[in-house]
Amino acid sequence: MALSSGSWALPAPVPASSQQPACSGPAPAACCSTVLMSVRVSVSHSGIRPLCLPGAGSDSLRLQLSMDPNIAGEFRLALRDTSGNRSVFIAEFDLRSVQYEVKSSRCHEMRLAAAPLDCIRFNFRCDREAEAWSTVVLSSLREAHRVANINACESDGKHISEAAPDQRTSTSLLLIEELCSELSKAIEAGDIQAASQHASALARQKAVLTIQPSPKNYTDGEISLSVVVEDASSSCCVTVIVFPYMSVATLKQQVFLEYGFHPRVQRWVIGQCLCADPRSLASYGVQKDGDTAYLYLISARQARVTRQLFQQDLDNSLLASPLPLGSSLTSQVWRGYSTLPSKLPHNNQETGGGNNKASDIKDVLDFEKLHLNDRPNKANKTQQTDWACPSCTFINKPSRPGCEICATARPDLQTCIQQEKGRREDRREPGVSSS
């Protein structure tokens, strides 16, 4: 059972002040430290600088391990003379500057990692005390070296962060991953001090991170989200299977893959809030089946989405998240990338524009699977999409999730349909009476 220097990257040499010879009073570092364990030992020393160990071989010597609670990885190993009524520090060492090895059940050896490479052997009174001491000191030694390695990498963090991503060494990436894991554990455990230290270490390296809550924080299972899709001329209602922990950006990608609407043309409104990409659906109140969201589509020209950009992003998305066989986008060529399609003109209507008009129709998204509601074609598009506020009866534009006058929430789709039927009947009544 040994821990040698070969297992750990040696930190910078510890200043001579951290290795204190015999003195007449307690060391200042020990005064503000927390003692982890103290045991009686006898010692034998060999080295270039023999230590003055009064009472060596007797029961007056105590081996003491302490730590500074305010500094991570700061452990001190000290020898104290407790003969008579006094307590004198004979020697004290920074735990990062030593190698500690268990020689036998009652004999341990400590060597200094730097010159003059002194060696001290500790003999314990019983196996139980020796085993308990080795458990504490070896775990503390591992923690001290771990923090020392992190600090050593932090000192080079500036050079690492300025290098190109492909120039980062595997060691630095391993360190960043370890820090992220430790940060996650510290936050979950509520350890503010450790979390602050790990976050500071990552900040010094300017690591690019993606931080989001774990799915454990959200409602389990998928839910059916009712989505009202609208553009400047038409609307429909679809059901999208989502998870509450999904971000709005992920939802945009899902709609992109399933229906062909580029993320740039999508504007999501949930709970009268314009959704931001980083936030989760749960943060907007999406928790159960049937919750409603509104998807408003702007034109590709307004979103600056070209055919080339659309196809490139679609290919990348398909590679990252392959769709199951038979999916519409895997078997169809590129279709419209901007808005919901207008209804095709009747045969008795003029279709001006020639080839341009035919090209526009050809480029429209095949929207049959969205189950568009069968509505008669109307000359007045405003009547087709506007909705009446149930409180103040103000006629609102289709793009508003709430009333422009009184801020009342927009009624559901079924209520809008009933309102539209009522307005039609009101318009028919005068004509019926005149006949």
Short mmCIF file of C-alpha atoms in Angstrom, two decimals:
data_model
loop_
_atom_site.label_atom_id
_atom_site.label_comp_id
_atom_site.label_asym_id
_atom_site.label_seq_id
_atom_site.Cartn_x
_atom_site.Cartn_y
_atom_site.Cartn_z
CA MET A 1 0.00 0.00 0.00
CA ALA A 2 2.00 2.94 -1.24
CA LEU A 3 1.58 6.29 -2.86
CA SER A 4 4.69 7.36 -4.69
CA SER A 5 5.55 10.39 -6.75
CA GLY A 6 5.04 8.38 -9.90
CA SER A 7 1.26 8.53 -9.45
CA TRP A 8 0.98 12.31 -9.17
CA ALA A 9 2.31 15.29 -11.06
CA LEU A 10 4.60 17.05 -8.63
CA PRO A 11 3.59 20.65 -7.88
CA ALA A 12 5.98 23.55 -7.67
CA PRO A 13 8.51 23.20 -4.81
CA VAL A 14 7.04 24.23 -1.50
CA PRO A 15 8.82 27.20 0.10
CA ALA A 16 11.23 26.42 2.87
CA SER A 17 8.94 28.15 5.33
CA SER A 18 6.44 25.34 4.92
CA GLN A 19 8.95 22.85 6.36
CA GLN A 20 9.58 24.14 9.82
CA PRO A 21 12.32 22.81 12.07
CA ALA A 22 12.07 22.48 15.79
CA CYS A 23 10.82 25.62 17.45
CA SER A 24 9.82 26.82 20.87
CA GLY A 25 6.18 27.52 20.12
CA PRO A 26 3.29 26.43 17.94
CA ALA A 27 3.53 27.12 14.22
CA PRO A 28 1.30 29.93 12.99
CA ALA A 29 -0.24 27.71 10.31
CA ALA A 30 -1.35 25.20 12.89
CA CYS A 31 -3.05 27.82 15.01
CA CYS A 32 -5.72 28.52 12.38
CA SER A 33 -6.06 24.91 11.17
CA THR A 34 -8.46 22.11 11.96
CA VAL A 35 -6.82 18.99 13.39
CA LEU A 36 -8.03 15.91 11.55
CA MET A 37 -6.15 13.29 13.57
CA SER A 38 -3.34 12.96 16.07
CA VAL A 39 -1.58 9.75 17.14
CA ARG A 40 1.38 8.83 19.36
CA VAL A 41 4.44 7.58 17.48
CA SER A 42 8.13 6.98 17.83
CA VAL A 43 10.36 8.06 14.97
CA SER A 44 13.65 7.32 13.28
CA HIS A 45 15.16 9.87 10.94
CA SER A 46 17.74 9.71 8.18
CA GLY A 47 18.76 12.50 5.87
CA ILE A 48 21.17 15.28 5.15
CA ARG A 49 19.64 17.51 7.84
CA PRO A 50 19.10 15.48 11.01
CA LEU A 51 16.11 16.70 12.95
CA CYS A 52 16.43 17.51 16.60
CA LEU A 53 13.83 15.17 18.07
CA PRO A 54 13.78 15.40 21.84
CA GLY A 55 12.21 12.35 23.32
CA ALA A 56 12.40 10.33 20.12
CA GLY A 57 11.45 6.76 20.77
CA SER A 58 9.26 7.67 23.74
CA ASP A 59 5.52 8.27 23.94
CA SER A 60 5.91 12.05 24.06
CA LEU A 61 5.84 12.47 20.28
CA ARG A 62 2.56 12.92 18.42
CA LEU A 63 2.02 12.84 14.67
CA GLN A 64 -0.67 15.34 13.73
CA LEU A 65 -2.57 15.95 10.48
CA SER A 66 -4.40 19.26 10.09
CA MET A 67 -6.07 21.23 7.31
CA ASP A 68 -6.97 24.82 6.55
CA PRO A 69 -10.77 24.89 6.02
CA ASN A 70 -10.48 28.11 4.01
CA ILE A 71 -8.02 26.79 1.41
CA ALA A 72 -8.76 23.71 -0.68
CA GLY A 73 -6.05 21.05 -0.58
CA GLU A 74 -4.10 22.73 2.25
CA PHE A 75 -2.99 19.91 4.58
CA ARG A 76 -0.14 20.03 7.12
CA LEU A 77 1.70 17.10 8.66
CA ALA A 78 3.39 17.97 11.96
CA LEU A 79 5.44 16.35 14.74
CA ARG A 80 4.75 17.65 18.24
CA ASP A 81 6.59 17.09 21.49
CA THR A 82 4.06 16.80 24.31
CA SER A 83 6.44 15.94 27.14
CA GLY A 84 5.71 17.64 30.42
CA ASN A 85 3.12 20.39 30.25
CA ARG A 86 4.24 21.81 26.93
CA SER A 87 3.33 21.24 23.29
CA VAL A 88 6.15 22.13 20.92
CA PHE A 89 6.13 21.73 17.14
CA ILE A 90 9.31 19.91 16.17
CA ALA A 91 8.68 19.86 12.43
CA GLU A 92 5.84 20.63 10.05
CA PHE A 93 5.45 19.73 6.37
CA ASP A 94 3.11 20.64 3.56
CA LEU A 95 1.45 17.35 2.61
CA ARG A 96 1.95 18.16 -1.08
CA SER A 97 5.72 18.09 -0.58
CA VAL A 98 5.94 14.53 0.77
CA GLN A 99 5.63 10.94 -0.35
CA TYR A 100 3.99 8.63 2.17
CA GLU A 101 4.27 4.86 2.18
CA VAL A 102 2.97 2.12 4.46
CA LYS A 103 5.91 -0.22 5.13
CA SER A 104 4.21 -2.63 7.51
CA SER A 105 1.20 -2.85 9.79
CA ARG A 106 2.90 -0.54 12.36
CA CYS A 107 5.61 1.21 10.36
CA HIS A 108 5.07 4.07 7.90
CA GLU A 109 7.66 6.04 5.97
CA MET A 110 7.58 9.65 4.82
CA ARG A 111 10.00 11.09 2.27
CA LEU A 112 10.35 14.67 1.10
CA ALA A 113 9.64 14.97 -2.62
CA ALA A 114 12.21 17.74 -3.06
CA ALA A 115 15.77 18.12 -1.83
CA PRO A 116 17.20 17.30 0.68
CA LEU A 117 15.03 14.15 0.34
CA ASP A 118 14.88 13.46 4.06
CA CYS A 119 13.25 10.22 5.23
CA ILE A 120 11.37 9.75 8.51
CA ARG A 121 9.89 6.49 9.77
CA PHE A 122 6.95 6.44 12.15
CA ASN A 123 6.35 3.49 14.46
CA PHE A 124 2.82 3.15 15.84
CA ARG A 125 1.75 1.56 19.10
CA CYS A 126 -0.90 -0.76 17.60
CA ASP A 127 -2.23 -1.96 14.27
CA ARG A 128 -5.61 -0.26 14.76
CA GLU A 129 -4.12 3.21 15.20
CA ALA A 130 -1.75 2.68 12.28
CA GLU A 131 -4.58 1.57 9.96
CA ALA A 132 -6.84 4.46 10.96
CA TRP A 133 -4.01 6.94 10.46
CA SER A 134 -3.08 5.55 7.02
CA THR A 135 -6.69 5.84 5.84
CA VAL A 136 -6.90 9.50 6.81
CA VAL A 137 -3.46 10.59 5.64
CA LEU A 138 -3.58 8.79 2.27
CA SER A 139 -7.01 10.18 1.40
CA SER A 140 -5.81 13.65 2.40
CA LEU A 141 -2.68 13.17 0.30
CA ARG A 142 -4.77 12.30 -2.76
CA GLU A 143 -6.93 15.38 -2.27
CA ALA A 144 -3.88 17.62 -1.80
CA HIS A 145 -2.28 16.39 -5.02
CA ARG A 146 -5.57 16.62 -6.93
CA VAL A 147 -5.97 20.29 -6.01
CA ALA A 148 -2.29 20.90 -6.75
CA ASN A 149 -2.70 19.46 -10.25
CA ILE A 150 -5.76 21.63 -10.87
CA ASN A 151 -3.94 24.74 -9.70
CA ALA A 152 -0.94 23.89 -11.87
CA CYS A 153 -3.18 23.61 -14.93
CA GLU A 154 -4.95 26.84 -13.98
CA SER A 155 -1.64 28.68 -14.05
CA ASP A 156 -1.30 27.59 -17.67
CA GLY A 157 -4.97 28.23 -18.38
CA LYS A 158 -4.29 31.45 -20.23
CA HIS A 159 -2.04 29.70 -22.74
CA ILE A 160 -4.50 26.84 -23.12
CA SER A 161 -7.48 29.13 -23.68
CA GLU A 162 -5.65 31.19 -26.29
CA ALA A 163 -4.76 28.11 -28.29
CA ALA A 164 -7.03 26.84 -31.05
CA PRO A 165 -9.54 24.15 -30.00
CA ASP A 166 -7.72 21.49 -31.99
CA GLN A 167 -4.47 22.41 -30.23
CA ARG A 168 -5.81 21.64 -26.76
CA THR A 169 -4.05 18.66 -25.26
CA SER A 170 -5.94 15.63 -24.07
CA THR A 171 -4.75 16.45 -20.56
CA SER A 172 -6.41 19.87 -20.56
CA LEU A 173 -9.65 18.45 -21.95
CA LEU A 174 -9.58 15.72 -19.34
CA LEU A 175 -9.14 18.36 -16.66
CA ILE A 176 -12.08 20.39 -17.98
CA GLU A 177 -14.30 17.31 -18.01
CA GLU A 178 -13.25 16.44 -14.48
CA LEU A 179 -13.94 19.98 -13.30
CA CYS A 180 -17.39 19.90 -14.91
CA SER A 181 -18.16 16.62 -13.18
CA GLU A 182 -16.92 17.92 -9.83
CA LEU A 183 -18.89 21.16 -10.29
CA SER A 184 -22.07 19.21 -10.99
CA LYS A 185 -21.56 17.04 -7.90
CA ALA A 186 -20.78 20.05 -5.69
CA ILE A 187 -23.89 21.92 -6.82
CA GLU A 188 -26.10 18.85 -6.33
CA ALA A 189 -24.64 18.37 -2.84
CA GLY A 190 -25.11 22.06 -1.98
CA ASP A 191 -21.38 22.56 -1.39
CA ILE A 192 -21.09 26.28 -2.16
CA GLN A 193 -17.36 26.53 -1.50
CA ALA A 194 -16.38 23.60 -3.72
CA ALA A 195 -18.76 24.72 -6.47
CA SER A 196 -17.24 28.20 -6.41
CA GLN A 197 -13.71 26.81 -6.67
CA HIS A 198 -14.53 24.53 -9.60
CA ALA A 199 -16.44 27.28 -11.40
CA SER A 200 -13.50 29.66 -10.94
CA ALA A 201 -11.11 27.05 -12.34
CA LEU A 202 -13.28 26.62 -15.43
CA ALA A 203 -13.59 30.38 -15.86
CA ARG A 204 -9.82 30.82 -15.77
CA GLN A 205 -9.48 28.35 -18.62
CA LYS A 206 -12.29 30.05 -20.56
CA ALA A 207 -13.84 26.66 -21.16
CA VAL A 208 -16.84 26.61 -23.51
CA LEU A 209 -19.64 24.88 -21.60
CA THR A 210 -23.29 23.97 -22.01
CA ILE A 211 -24.99 24.20 -18.62
CA GLN A 212 -28.58 23.13 -18.16
CA PRO A 213 -30.64 21.38 -15.46
CA SER A 214 -30.74 17.61 -15.47
CA PRO A 215 -33.91 15.92 -16.78
CA LYS A 216 -34.36 14.64 -13.21
CA ASN A 217 -35.69 18.10 -12.30
CA TYR A 218 -38.63 17.83 -14.69
CA THR A 219 -41.79 15.80 -15.05
CA ASP A 220 -41.04 12.30 -16.28
CA GLY A 221 -42.22 11.12 -19.67
CA GLU A 222 -43.23 12.72 -22.93
CA ILE A 223 -46.29 14.91 -23.34
CA SER A 224 -48.51 15.95 -26.25
CA LEU A 225 -48.18 19.66 -26.96
CA SER A 226 -51.00 21.30 -28.93
CA VAL A 227 -49.42 23.73 -31.38
CA VAL A 228 -51.39 26.38 -33.25
CA VAL A 229 -49.39 27.13 -36.40
CA GLU A 230 -50.02 30.39 -38.24
CA ASP A 231 -48.48 32.51 -40.93
CA ALA A 232 -49.71 35.64 -42.65
CA SER A 233 -52.46 33.86 -44.57
CA SER A 234 -53.38 30.50 -43.00
CA SER A 235 -53.40 28.49 -39.81
CA CYS A 236 -53.76 24.96 -38.49
CA CYS A 237 -53.41 22.94 -35.31
CA VAL A 238 -50.96 20.07 -34.84
CA THR A 239 -49.84 17.88 -31.97
CA VAL A 240 -46.13 17.60 -31.23
CA ILE A 241 -44.65 15.05 -28.84
CA VAL A 242 -42.15 16.80 -26.55
CA PHE A 243 -40.41 16.49 -23.19
CA PRO A 244 -40.75 19.27 -20.58
CA TYR A 245 -36.97 19.53 -20.22
CA MET A 246 -36.50 20.24 -23.93
CA SER A 247 -35.22 23.69 -24.78
CA VAL A 248 -37.02 25.91 -27.25
CA ALA A 249 -34.02 25.54 -29.56
CA THR A 250 -34.44 21.74 -29.48
CA LEU A 251 -38.15 22.11 -30.22
CA LYS A 252 -37.31 24.28 -33.23
CA GLN A 253 -34.97 21.58 -34.52
CA GLN A 254 -37.67 18.94 -34.02
CA VAL A 255 -40.21 20.98 -36.00
CA PHE A 256 -37.53 21.58 -38.63
CA LEU A 257 -37.01 17.85 -39.07
CA GLU A 258 -40.68 16.88 -38.89
CA TYR A 259 -42.30 19.68 -40.90
CA GLY A 260 -39.51 21.46 -42.76
CA PHE A 261 -39.73 24.90 -41.13
CA HIS A 262 -36.25 26.32 -40.68
CA PRO A 263 -35.56 27.40 -37.05
CA ARG A 264 -34.98 30.97 -38.21
CA VAL A 265 -38.56 31.35 -39.46
CA GLN A 266 -40.09 30.03 -36.24
CA ARG A 267 -41.42 32.34 -33.52
CA TRP A 268 -42.82 30.49 -30.51
CA VAL A 269 -45.26 32.02 -28.04
CA ILE A 270 -46.23 30.14 -24.86
CA GLY A 271 -48.23 31.70 -22.06
CA GLN A 272 -48.19 35.11 -23.80
CA CYS A 273 -44.37 35.07 -23.74
CA LEU A 274 -42.11 35.15 -26.78
CA CYS A 275 -39.92 32.12 -26.15
CA ALA A 276 -36.12 32.33 -25.93
CA ASP A 277 -34.06 29.48 -27.36
CA PRO A 278 -32.09 28.52 -24.20
CA ARG A 279 -35.12 28.17 -21.93
CA SER A 280 -36.94 24.90 -21.38
CA LEU A 281 -40.58 24.27 -22.21
CA ALA A 282 -41.24 23.57 -18.54
CA SER A 283 -40.06 27.07 -17.64
CA TYR A 284 -42.93 28.40 -19.75
CA GLY A 285 -45.46 26.16 -17.99
CA VAL A 286 -45.54 23.19 -20.36
CA GLN A 287 -46.10 20.32 -17.95
CA LYS A 288 -48.97 18.11 -19.15
CA ASP A 289 -50.77 16.77 -22.21
CA GLY A 290 -52.86 19.34 -24.01
CA ASP A 291 -50.85 22.41 -23.06
CA THR A 292 -50.95 24.93 -25.90
CA ALA A 293 -48.20 26.75 -27.76
CA TYR A 294 -48.36 29.12 -30.72
CA LEU A 295 -45.97 28.90 -33.64
CA TYR A 296 -45.84 31.95 -35.89
CA LEU A 297 -43.93 31.67 -39.15
CA ILE A 298 -42.19 34.58 -40.82
CA SER A 299 -41.07 34.62 -44.43
CA ALA A 300 -37.79 33.08 -45.49
CA ARG A 301 -36.81 36.41 -47.03
CA GLN A 302 -37.32 38.16 -43.70
CA ALA A 303 -35.36 35.46 -41.87
CA ARG A 304 -32.64 35.51 -44.56
CA VAL A 305 -32.91 31.79 -45.24
CA THR A 306 -31.71 30.77 -48.68
CA ARG A 307 -32.19 27.44 -50.42
CA GLN A 308 -28.53 26.62 -49.92
CA LEU A 309 -28.62 27.43 -46.20
CA PHE A 310 -31.84 25.47 -45.76
CA GLN A 311 -30.45 22.36 -47.44
CA GLN A 312 -27.15 22.61 -45.59
CA ASP A 313 -28.82 22.94 -42.18
CA LEU A 314 -31.26 20.17 -43.01
CA ASP A 315 -28.45 17.79 -43.97
CA ASN A 316 -26.57 18.62 -40.78
CA SER A 317 -29.69 18.08 -38.67
CA LEU A 318 -30.42 14.75 -40.33
CA LEU A 319 -26.88 13.59 -39.63
CA ALA A 320 -27.08 14.70 -36.01
CA SER A 321 -30.60 13.37 -35.40
CA PRO A 322 -31.48 10.76 -38.04
CA LEU A 323 -35.19 10.36 -38.67
CA PRO A 324 -36.81 6.91 -38.82
CA LEU A 325 -37.25 5.31 -42.21
CA GLY A 326 -40.29 6.54 -44.05
CA SER A 327 -40.09 10.05 -42.67
CA SER A 328 -41.28 12.64 -45.14
CA LEU A 329 -38.11 14.69 -45.16
CA THR A 330 -35.86 11.70 -45.84
CA SER A 331 -37.77 10.75 -48.99
CA GLN A 332 -38.80 14.12 -50.38
CA VAL A 333 -36.86 16.83 -52.09
CA TRP A 334 -36.57 20.31 -50.63
CA ARG A 335 -39.87 22.08 -50.33
CA GLY A 336 -40.99 25.43 -49.09
CA TYR A 337 -39.01 26.88 -46.25
CA SER A 338 -40.93 29.98 -45.32
CA THR A 339 -44.61 29.98 -44.48
CA LEU A 340 -47.80 27.97 -44.50
CA PRO A 341 -49.17 27.53 -48.01
CA SER A 342 -52.02 29.57 -49.39
CA LYS A 343 -54.89 27.58 -50.85
CA LEU A 344 -54.51 26.83 -54.52
CA PRO A 345 -56.68 29.01 -56.82
CA HIS A 346 -59.85 27.56 -58.37
CA ASN A 347 -59.93 26.71 -62.05
CA ASN A 348 -62.06 29.74 -62.93
CA GLN A 349 -59.60 32.14 -61.34
CA GLU A 350 -56.76 33.80 -63.16
CA THR A 351 -53.31 32.52 -62.25
CA GLY A 352 -51.10 35.39 -63.28
CA GLY A 353 -47.37 35.24 -63.09
CA GLY A 354 -46.82 32.37 -65.49
CA ASN A 355 -43.77 30.33 -64.66
CA ASN A 356 -43.06 32.36 -61.53
CA LYS A 357 -46.44 31.45 -60.06
CA ALA A 358 -45.97 27.79 -60.93
CA SER A 359 -42.55 27.88 -59.31
CA ASP A 360 -44.02 29.41 -56.15
CA ILE A 361 -46.62 26.67 -55.91
CA LYS A 362 -43.98 24.03 -56.49
CA ASP A 363 -41.85 25.41 -53.69
CA VAL A 364 -44.61 25.34 -51.10
CA LEU A 365 -44.40 22.89 -48.23
CA ASP A 366 -46.56 19.80 -48.59
CA PHE A 367 -48.75 20.51 -45.62
CA GLU A 368 -51.27 17.68 -45.91
CA LYS A 369 -50.03 15.93 -42.79
CA LEU A 370 -50.75 19.04 -40.74
CA HIS A 371 -54.47 18.34 -41.24
CA LEU A 372 -55.41 21.85 -42.29
CA ASN A 373 -58.99 22.68 -41.43
CA ASP A 374 -61.27 22.71 -44.47
CA ARG A 375 -62.41 26.30 -44.67
CA PRO A 376 -64.13 27.89 -47.67
CA ASN A 377 -61.96 30.28 -49.63
CA LYS A 378 -62.77 33.86 -48.73
CA ALA A 379 -62.12 37.04 -50.55
CA ASN A 380 -61.36 38.81 -47.29
CA LYS A 381 -58.33 37.21 -45.61
CA THR A 382 -58.89 39.26 -42.47
CA GLN A 383 -62.12 37.38 -41.77
CA GLN A 384 -60.24 34.13 -42.15
CA THR A 385 -57.64 34.69 -39.45
CA ASP A 386 -58.68 37.52 -37.10
CA TRP A 387 -60.11 36.62 -33.70
CA ALA A 388 -62.49 38.41 -31.35
CA CYS A 389 -61.64 39.05 -27.71
CA PRO A 390 -64.19 37.27 -25.45
CA SER A 391 -64.02 40.15 -22.95
CA CYS A 392 -64.08 43.40 -24.95
CA THR A 393 -65.01 41.95 -28.40
CA PHE A 394 -62.10 43.77 -30.04
CA ILE A 395 -61.06 42.12 -33.32
CA ASN A 396 -57.38 41.21 -32.97
CA LYS A 397 -54.78 40.36 -35.56
CA PRO A 398 -53.89 36.66 -35.86
CA SER A 399 -50.34 37.29 -34.70
CA ARG A 400 -51.42 38.44 -31.22
CA PRO A 401 -51.52 35.78 -28.44
CA GLY A 402 -53.53 38.18 -26.24
CA CYS A 403 -56.01 41.00 -26.74
CA GLU A 404 -54.41 44.28 -27.81
CA ILE A 405 -56.93 46.30 -25.76
CA CYS A 406 -57.50 44.40 -22.51
CA ALA A 407 -54.69 41.75 -22.64
CA THR A 408 -57.16 38.88 -22.23
CA ALA A 409 -55.66 35.55 -23.29
CA ARG A 410 -56.52 34.36 -26.76
CA PRO A 411 -59.31 31.73 -26.75
CA ASP A 412 -58.57 28.23 -27.94
CA LEU A 413 -59.04 27.16 -31.54
CA GLN A 414 -62.50 25.69 -30.97
CA THR A 415 -63.74 28.98 -29.50
CA CYS A 416 -62.34 30.87 -32.48
CA ILE A 417 -64.22 28.54 -34.83
CA GLN A 418 -67.47 29.14 -32.95
CA GLN A 419 -66.89 32.90 -33.13
CA GLU A 420 -66.32 32.68 -36.87
CA LYS A 421 -69.53 30.68 -37.36
CA GLY A 422 -71.44 33.25 -35.34
CA ARG A 423 -70.12 36.11 -37.47
CA ARG A 424 -71.12 34.25 -40.65
CA GLU A 425 -74.66 33.72 -39.40
CA ASP A 426 -74.94 37.39 -38.45
CA ARG A 427 -73.92 38.38 -41.97
CA ARG A 428 -76.41 35.97 -43.58
CA GLU A 429 -79.50 37.09 -41.60
CA PRO A 430 -80.14 40.39 -43.51
CA GLY A 431 -79.96 38.62 -46.87
CA VAL A 432 -82.42 35.93 -45.78
CA SER A 433 -85.00 38.45 -44.53
CA SER A 434 -84.85 40.49 -47.76
CA SER A 435 -85.70 37.49 -49.87
#
